[in-house]
Amino acid sequence: SLDDDMDILKGGLRTVTKTDDVAEFKKALTDMRGAAEDAKTQTPDKLKGQPSDSPEMKDYHAGLDKLIGQIDSSMKLADAGDLAGAKAEAKKFADTRDENHKKFR
Ligand code: HEM
């Protein structure tokens, strides 16, 4: 469910904020990416009853794609051994969350 996906995002965000272990960091990003992809297949309660191609649904998908893009940027840095850079990128996740929760939660 969308709630399950959001719980995974929440746990992942906590891990990437706290850990200094690259393997744990990357595992959390991978879990977050999967949850964000699954969330794209779900419909928020606020948008229930809307066609899947409504402007609001497109905007909802774009919000998740933005998060996925940030996750991928962070993963690239982690892969390159730049954990500090990866963590700086991960700081942006919370902005994307807040911005989209305002609209869709
Ligand atoms: C790292 C980023 C994010 C975190 C940590 C996060 C976390 C959460 C949490 C903890 C909840 C409450 C879940 C519950 O009821 O059990 C929630 C709800 C929700 N979130 Fe997120 N979220 C994130 C990003 C996003 C994004 C990018 C979107 C949309 C583009 C989004 C849309 C929603 C919606 C629509 C709900 C309400 C559930 C519903 O309508 O059924 N979230 N989120």
CSV table of N, CA and C and ligand atoms in Angstrom, one decimal:
chain,number,residue,atom,x,y,z
A,1,SER,N,0.8,-1.2,0.0
A,1,SER,CA,0.0,0.0,0.0
A,1,SER,C,0.9,1.3,0.0
A,2,LEU,N,0.3,2.4,-0.3
A,2,LEU,CA,1.0,3.7,-0.2
A,2,LEU,C,1.5,3.9,1.2
A,3,ASP,N,0.8,3.6,2.2
A,3,ASP,CA,1.3,3.8,3.6
A,3,ASP,C,2.5,2.9,3.8
A,4,ASP,N,2.5,1.7,3.3
A,4,ASP,CA,3.7,0.9,3.5
A,4,ASP,C,4.9,1.5,2.8
A,5,ASP,N,4.7,2.0,1.5
A,5,ASP,CA,5.8,2.6,0.8
A,5,ASP,C,6.3,3.8,1.6
A,6,MET,N,5.4,4.6,2.2
A,6,MET,CA,5.8,5.8,2.9
A,6,MET,C,6.6,5.4,4.2
A,7,ASP,N,6.2,4.3,4.8
A,7,ASP,CA,6.9,3.8,6.0
A,7,ASP,C,8.4,3.4,5.6
A,8,ILE,N,8.5,2.8,4.4
A,8,ILE,CA,9.9,2.4,3.9
A,8,ILE,C,10.7,3.7,3.6
A,9,LEU,N,10.0,4.7,3.0
A,9,LEU,CA,10.8,6.0,2.8
A,9,LEU,C,11.2,6.6,4.1
A,10,LYS,N,10.3,6.5,5.1
A,10,LYS,CA,10.7,7.1,6.4
A,10,LYS,C,11.9,6.4,7.0
A,11,GLY,N,11.8,5.1,7.1
A,11,GLY,CA,12.9,4.3,7.6
A,11,GLY,C,14.2,4.5,6.9
A,12,GLY,N,14.1,4.6,5.5
A,12,GLY,CA,15.3,4.8,4.7
A,12,GLY,C,15.9,6.2,4.9
A,13,LEU,N,15.0,7.2,5.0
A,13,LEU,CA,15.5,8.5,5.3
A,13,LEU,C,16.3,8.6,6.6
A,14,ARG,N,15.7,7.9,7.6
A,14,ARG,CA,16.4,7.9,8.9
A,14,ARG,C,17.8,7.3,8.8
A,15,THR,N,17.9,6.1,8.1
A,15,THR,CA,19.1,5.4,7.9
A,15,THR,C,20.2,6.3,7.1
A,16,VAL,N,19.8,6.8,6.0
A,16,VAL,CA,20.7,7.6,5.2
A,16,VAL,C,21.2,8.9,6.0
A,17,THR,N,20.4,9.4,6.8
A,17,THR,CA,20.8,10.5,7.6
A,17,THR,C,21.8,10.1,8.7
A,18,LYS,N,21.6,9.0,9.3
A,18,LYS,CA,22.4,8.6,10.4
A,18,LYS,C,23.7,7.8,10.1
A,19,THR,N,23.6,6.9,9.1
A,19,THR,CA,24.7,5.9,9.0
A,19,THR,C,26.0,6.4,8.3
A,20,ASP,N,27.1,5.9,8.7
A,20,ASP,CA,28.4,6.2,8.1
A,20,ASP,C,28.9,4.9,7.4
A,21,ASP,N,28.1,3.9,7.3
A,21,ASP,CA,28.4,2.6,6.7
A,21,ASP,C,27.9,2.7,5.2
A,22,VAL,N,28.8,2.6,4.2
A,22,VAL,CA,28.4,2.8,2.8
A,22,VAL,C,27.5,1.7,2.4
A,23,ALA,N,27.7,0.5,2.8
A,23,ALA,CA,26.8,-0.6,2.4
A,23,ALA,C,25.4,-0.4,2.9
A,24,GLU,N,25.3,0.0,4.2
A,24,GLU,CA,24.0,0.2,4.8
A,24,GLU,C,23.3,1.4,4.1
A,25,PHE,N,24.1,2.4,3.8
A,25,PHE,CA,23.6,3.6,3.1
A,25,PHE,C,23.0,3.2,1.8
A,26,LYS,N,23.7,2.4,1.0
A,26,LYS,CA,23.3,2.1,-0.3
A,26,LYS,C,22.1,1.1,-0.3
A,27,LYS,N,22.0,0.3,0.7
A,27,LYS,CA,20.9,-0.6,0.9
A,27,LYS,C,19.6,0.2,1.2
A,28,ALA,N,19.7,1.2,2.0
A,28,ALA,CA,18.6,2.1,2.3
A,28,ALA,C,18.1,2.9,1.1
A,29,LEU,N,19.1,3.3,0.3
A,29,LEU,CA,18.7,4.0,-1.0
A,29,LEU,C,18.0,3.1,-1.9
A,30,THR,N,18.4,1.9,-2.0
A,30,THR,CA,17.8,0.9,-2.9
A,30,THR,C,16.4,0.6,-2.4
A,31,ASP,N,16.2,0.4,-1.1
A,31,ASP,CA,14.8,0.2,-0.6
A,31,ASP,C,13.9,1.4,-0.9
A,32,MET,N,14.5,2.6,-0.7
A,32,MET,CA,13.7,3.9,-0.9
A,32,MET,C,13.3,4.0,-2.4
A,33,ARG,N,14.2,3.6,-3.3
A,33,ARG,CA,13.9,3.7,-4.7
A,33,ARG,C,12.7,2.8,-5.1
A,34,GLY,N,12.8,1.5,-4.5
A,34,GLY,CA,11.7,0.6,-4.8
A,34,GLY,C,10.4,1.1,-4.2
A,35,ALA,N,10.4,1.7,-3.0
A,35,ALA,CA,9.2,2.2,-2.4
A,35,ALA,C,8.6,3.3,-3.3
A,36,ALA,N,9.5,4.2,-3.8
A,36,ALA,CA,9.1,5.3,-4.6
A,36,ALA,C,8.5,4.9,-5.9
A,37,GLU,N,9.1,3.8,-6.5
A,37,GLU,CA,8.6,3.2,-7.7
A,37,GLU,C,7.2,2.6,-7.5
A,38,ASP,N,7.0,1.9,-6.3
A,38,ASP,CA,5.8,1.3,-6.0
A,38,ASP,C,4.7,2.4,-5.8
A,39,ALA,N,5.1,3.5,-5.1
A,39,ALA,CA,4.2,4.6,-4.8
A,39,ALA,C,3.6,5.2,-6.1
A,40,LYS,N,4.4,5.1,-7.2
A,40,LYS,CA,3.9,5.6,-8.5
A,40,LYS,C,2.7,4.8,-9.0
A,41,THR,N,2.6,3.5,-8.6
A,41,THR,CA,1.5,2.7,-9.0
A,41,THR,C,0.3,2.8,-8.1
A,42,GLN,N,0.4,3.7,-7.1
A,42,GLN,CA,-0.7,3.9,-6.1
A,42,GLN,C,-1.4,5.2,-6.4
A,43,THR,N,-2.6,5.4,-5.8
A,43,THR,CA,-3.3,6.7,-5.8
A,43,THR,C,-3.5,7.2,-4.4
A,44,PRO,N,-3.0,8.4,-4.2
A,44,PRO,CA,-3.2,9.0,-2.8
A,44,PRO,C,-4.7,9.1,-2.6
A,45,ASP,N,-5.1,9.0,-1.3
A,45,ASP,CA,-6.5,9.2,-0.9
A,45,ASP,C,-7.1,10.5,-1.5
A,46,LYS,N,-6.3,11.6,-1.4
A,46,LYS,CA,-6.8,12.9,-1.9
A,46,LYS,C,-7.2,12.9,-3.4
A,47,LEU,N,-6.5,12.0,-4.2
A,47,LEU,CA,-6.8,12.0,-5.6
A,47,LEU,C,-7.6,10.8,-6.1
A,48,LYS,N,-8.2,10.1,-5.1
A,48,LYS,CA,-9.0,8.9,-5.5
A,48,LYS,C,-10.2,9.3,-6.4
A,49,GLY,N,-10.5,8.5,-7.4
A,49,GLY,CA,-11.5,8.8,-8.3
A,49,GLY,C,-11.1,9.6,-9.5
A,50,GLN,N,-9.8,10.1,-9.5
A,50,GLN,CA,-9.3,10.8,-10.7
A,50,GLN,C,-8.8,9.9,-11.7
A,51,PRO,N,-8.9,10.3,-13.0
A,51,PRO,CA,-8.3,9.5,-14.0
A,51,PRO,C,-6.8,9.5,-13.8
A,52,SER,N,-6.1,8.4,-14.3
A,52,SER,CA,-4.7,8.3,-14.0
A,52,SER,C,-3.9,9.4,-14.8
A,53,ASP,N,-4.5,10.0,-15.8
A,53,ASP,CA,-3.8,11.0,-16.6
A,53,ASP,C,-4.2,12.4,-16.2
A,54,SER,N,-4.9,12.6,-15.0
A,54,SER,CA,-5.3,13.9,-14.6
A,54,SER,C,-4.1,14.8,-14.3
A,55,PRO,N,-4.2,16.1,-14.4
A,55,PRO,CA,-3.0,17.0,-14.1
A,55,PRO,C,-2.5,16.7,-12.7
A,56,GLU,N,-3.4,16.5,-11.7
A,56,GLU,CA,-2.9,16.2,-10.4
A,56,GLU,C,-2.1,14.9,-10.3
A,57,MET,N,-2.6,13.8,-11.0
A,57,MET,CA,-1.9,12.6,-10.9
A,57,MET,C,-0.6,12.7,-11.6
A,58,LYS,N,-0.5,13.5,-12.7
A,58,LYS,CA,0.8,13.7,-13.4
A,58,LYS,C,1.8,14.4,-12.4
A,59,ASP,N,1.2,15.4,-11.7
A,59,ASP,CA,2.1,16.1,-10.8
A,59,ASP,C,2.6,15.2,-9.6
A,60,TYR,N,1.7,14.3,-9.2
A,60,TYR,CA,2.0,13.4,-8.1
A,60,TYR,C,3.2,12.5,-8.6
A,61,HIS,N,3.1,12.0,-9.8
A,61,HIS,CA,4.1,11.1,-10.4
A,61,HIS,C,5.4,11.9,-10.6
A,62,ALA,N,5.3,13.2,-11.0
A,62,ALA,CA,6.5,14.0,-11.1
A,62,ALA,C,7.2,14.2,-9.8
A,63,GLY,N,6.4,14.3,-8.7
A,63,GLY,CA,7.0,14.5,-7.4
A,63,GLY,C,7.8,13.2,-7.0
A,64,LEU,N,7.3,12.1,-7.3
A,64,LEU,CA,8.0,10.8,-7.0
A,64,LEU,C,9.2,10.7,-7.9
A,65,ASP,N,9.1,11.1,-9.2
A,65,ASP,CA,10.3,11.0,-10.1
A,65,ASP,C,11.4,12.0,-9.7
A,66,LYS,N,11.0,13.1,-9.1
A,66,LYS,CA,12.0,14.0,-8.6
A,66,LYS,C,12.8,13.3,-7.4
A,67,LEU,N,12.0,12.7,-6.5
A,67,LEU,CA,12.7,11.9,-5.4
A,67,LEU,C,13.6,10.8,-6.0
A,68,ILE,N,13.1,10.1,-7.0
A,68,ILE,CA,13.9,9.0,-7.6
A,68,ILE,C,15.2,9.6,-8.2
A,69,GLY,N,15.1,10.7,-8.9
A,69,GLY,CA,16.3,11.4,-9.4
A,69,GLY,C,17.3,11.7,-8.4
A,70,GLN,N,16.8,12.2,-7.2
A,70,GLN,CA,17.7,12.6,-6.1
A,70,GLN,C,18.4,11.3,-5.5
A,71,ILE,N,17.6,10.2,-5.4
A,71,ILE,CA,18.1,9.0,-4.9
A,71,ILE,C,19.2,8.5,-5.8
A,72,ASP,N,19.0,8.6,-7.2
A,72,ASP,CA,20.0,8.1,-8.1
A,72,ASP,C,21.2,8.9,-8.1
A,73,SER,N,21.1,10.2,-7.9
A,73,SER,CA,22.3,11.1,-7.8
A,73,SER,C,23.1,10.7,-6.5
A,74,SER,N,22.4,10.5,-5.4
A,74,SER,CA,23.0,10.1,-4.2
A,74,SER,C,23.7,8.8,-4.3
A,75,MET,N,23.1,7.8,-5.0
A,75,MET,CA,23.7,6.5,-5.2
A,75,MET,C,25.0,6.6,-6.1
A,76,LYS,N,25.0,7.5,-7.1
A,76,LYS,CA,26.2,7.7,-7.9
A,76,LYS,C,27.3,8.1,-7.1
A,77,LEU,N,27.1,9.1,-6.2
A,77,LEU,CA,28.1,9.6,-5.3
A,77,LEU,C,28.6,8.5,-4.4
A,78,ALA,N,27.7,7.8,-3.8
A,78,ALA,CA,28.0,6.7,-2.9
A,78,ALA,C,28.9,5.6,-3.6
A,79,ASP,N,28.5,5.3,-4.8
A,79,ASP,CA,29.2,4.3,-5.7
A,79,ASP,C,30.7,4.8,-5.9
A,80,ALA,N,30.8,6.1,-6.0
A,80,ALA,CA,32.1,6.7,-6.3
A,80,ALA,C,32.9,6.9,-5.0
A,81,GLY,N,32.4,6.5,-3.9
A,81,GLY,CA,33.1,6.5,-2.6
A,81,GLY,C,32.9,7.9,-1.9
A,82,ASP,N,32.1,8.8,-2.4
A,82,ASP,CA,31.9,10.1,-1.9
A,82,ASP,C,30.7,10.1,-0.9
A,83,LEU,N,30.8,9.5,0.3
A,83,LEU,CA,29.7,9.4,1.2
A,83,LEU,C,29.2,10.8,1.7
A,84,ALA,N,30.1,11.7,1.9
A,84,ALA,CA,29.7,13.1,2.3
A,84,ALA,C,28.9,13.7,1.2
A,85,GLY,N,29.3,13.6,0.0
A,85,GLY,CA,28.5,14.1,-1.1
A,85,GLY,C,27.1,13.4,-1.2
A,86,ALA,N,27.1,12.1,-1.1
A,86,ALA,CA,25.9,11.3,-1.1
A,86,ALA,C,24.9,11.8,0.0
A,87,LYS,N,25.5,12.1,1.1
A,87,LYS,CA,24.6,12.5,2.3
A,87,LYS,C,24.1,13.9,2.0
A,88,ALA,N,24.9,14.8,1.4
A,88,ALA,CA,24.5,16.1,1.1
A,88,ALA,C,23.3,16.1,0.1
A,89,GLU,N,23.4,15.2,-0.9
A,89,GLU,CA,22.3,15.0,-1.8
A,89,GLU,C,21.0,14.5,-1.1
A,90,ALA,N,21.2,13.6,-0.2
A,90,ALA,CA,20.1,13.0,0.6
A,90,ALA,C,19.4,14.0,1.4
A,91,LYS,N,20.1,15.1,1.8
A,91,LYS,CA,19.4,16.1,2.6
A,91,LYS,C,18.2,16.7,1.8
A,92,LYS,N,18.3,16.7,0.5
A,92,LYS,CA,17.3,17.2,-0.4
A,92,LYS,C,16.0,16.4,-0.3
A,93,PHE,N,16.1,15.1,0.1
A,93,PHE,CA,14.9,14.3,0.1
A,93,PHE,C,13.8,14.9,0.9
A,94,ALA,N,14.2,15.4,2.0
A,94,ALA,CA,13.1,16.0,3.0
A,94,ALA,C,12.4,17.2,2.4
A,95,ASP,N,13.1,18.0,1.5
A,95,ASP,CA,12.5,19.1,0.9
A,95,ASP,C,11.4,18.6,-0.1
A,96,THR,N,11.8,17.5,-0.9
A,96,THR,CA,10.9,16.9,-1.8
A,96,THR,C,9.7,16.3,-1.1
A,97,ARG,N,9.9,15.7,0.0
A,97,ARG,CA,8.8,15.1,0.8
A,97,ARG,C,7.9,16.3,1.2
A,98,ASP,N,8.4,17.3,1.8
A,98,ASP,CA,7.6,18.4,2.3
A,98,ASP,C,6.7,19.1,1.2
A,99,GLU,N,7.4,19.3,0.1
A,99,GLU,CA,6.8,20.0,-1.0
A,99,GLU,C,5.6,19.2,-1.5
A,100,ASN,N,5.8,17.8,-1.6
A,100,ASN,CA,4.7,17.0,-2.1
A,100,ASN,C,3.7,16.6,-1.1
A,101,HIS,N,4.1,16.5,0.2
A,101,HIS,CA,3.0,16.3,1.2
A,101,HIS,C,2.1,17.5,1.3
A,102,LYS,N,2.6,18.7,1.1
A,102,LYS,CA,1.7,19.8,1.1
A,102,LYS,C,0.6,19.7,0.0
A,103,LYS,N,0.9,19.1,-1.1
A,103,LYS,CA,0.0,19.0,-2.2
A,103,LYS,C,-0.9,17.8,-2.1
A,104,PHE,N,-0.3,16.6,-1.7
A,104,PHE,CA,-1.0,15.3,-1.9
A,104,PHE,C,-1.4,14.6,-0.7
A,105,ARG,N,-0.9,15.0,0.5
A,105,ARG,CA,-1.1,14.2,1.7
A,105,ARG,C,-2.4,14.6,2.4
B,1,HEM,C1,11.8,10.7,1.7
B,1,HEM,C2,10.6,11.2,1.3
B,1,HEM,C3,9.3,10.9,2.0
B,1,HEM,C4,9.1,10.4,3.3
B,1,HEM,C5,10.1,10.1,4.4
B,1,HEM,C6,7.6,10.3,3.4
B,1,HEM,C7,7.0,9.8,4.6
B,1,HEM,C8,5.6,9.7,4.7
B,1,HEM,C9,4.9,9.2,5.9
B,1,HEM,C10,5.6,8.7,7.2
B,1,HEM,C11,3.6,9.2,5.7
B,1,HEM,C12,2.5,8.8,6.6
B,1,HEM,C13,2.2,7.3,6.2
B,1,HEM,C14,1.2,6.6,7.0
B,1,HEM,O1,0.0,7.1,7.0
B,1,HEM,O2,1.4,5.5,7.6
B,1,HEM,C15,3.4,9.7,4.3
B,1,HEM,C16,2.2,9.9,3.7
B,1,HEM,C17,2.0,10.3,2.4
B,1,HEM,N1,3.0,10.7,1.5
B,1,HEM,FE1,5.0,10.6,1.9
B,1,HEM,N2,7.0,10.6,2.2
B,1,HEM,C18,8.0,11.0,1.4
B,1,HEM,C19,7.9,11.5,0.1
B,1,HEM,C20,6.6,11.6,-0.6
B,1,HEM,C21,6.5,12.0,-2.0
B,1,HEM,C22,7.6,12.4,-2.9
B,1,HEM,C23,5.1,12.0,-2.2
B,1,HEM,C24,4.4,12.3,-3.5
B,1,HEM,C25,4.9,12.7,-4.6
B,1,HEM,C26,4.4,11.6,-1.0
B,1,HEM,C27,3.1,11.4,-0.8
B,1,HEM,C28,2.4,11.0,0.3
B,1,HEM,C29,1.0,10.9,0.4
B,1,HEM,C30,0.0,11.1,-0.7
B,1,HEM,C31,0.7,10.4,1.7
B,1,HEM,C32,-0.7,10.1,2.3
B,1,HEM,C33,-1.0,8.7,2.0
B,1,HEM,C34,-2.4,8.5,1.2
B,1,HEM,O3,-2.9,9.5,0.7
B,1,HEM,O4,-2.8,7.4,1.1
B,1,HEM,N3,5.4,11.3,0.0
B,1,HEM,N4,4.6,10.0,3.8
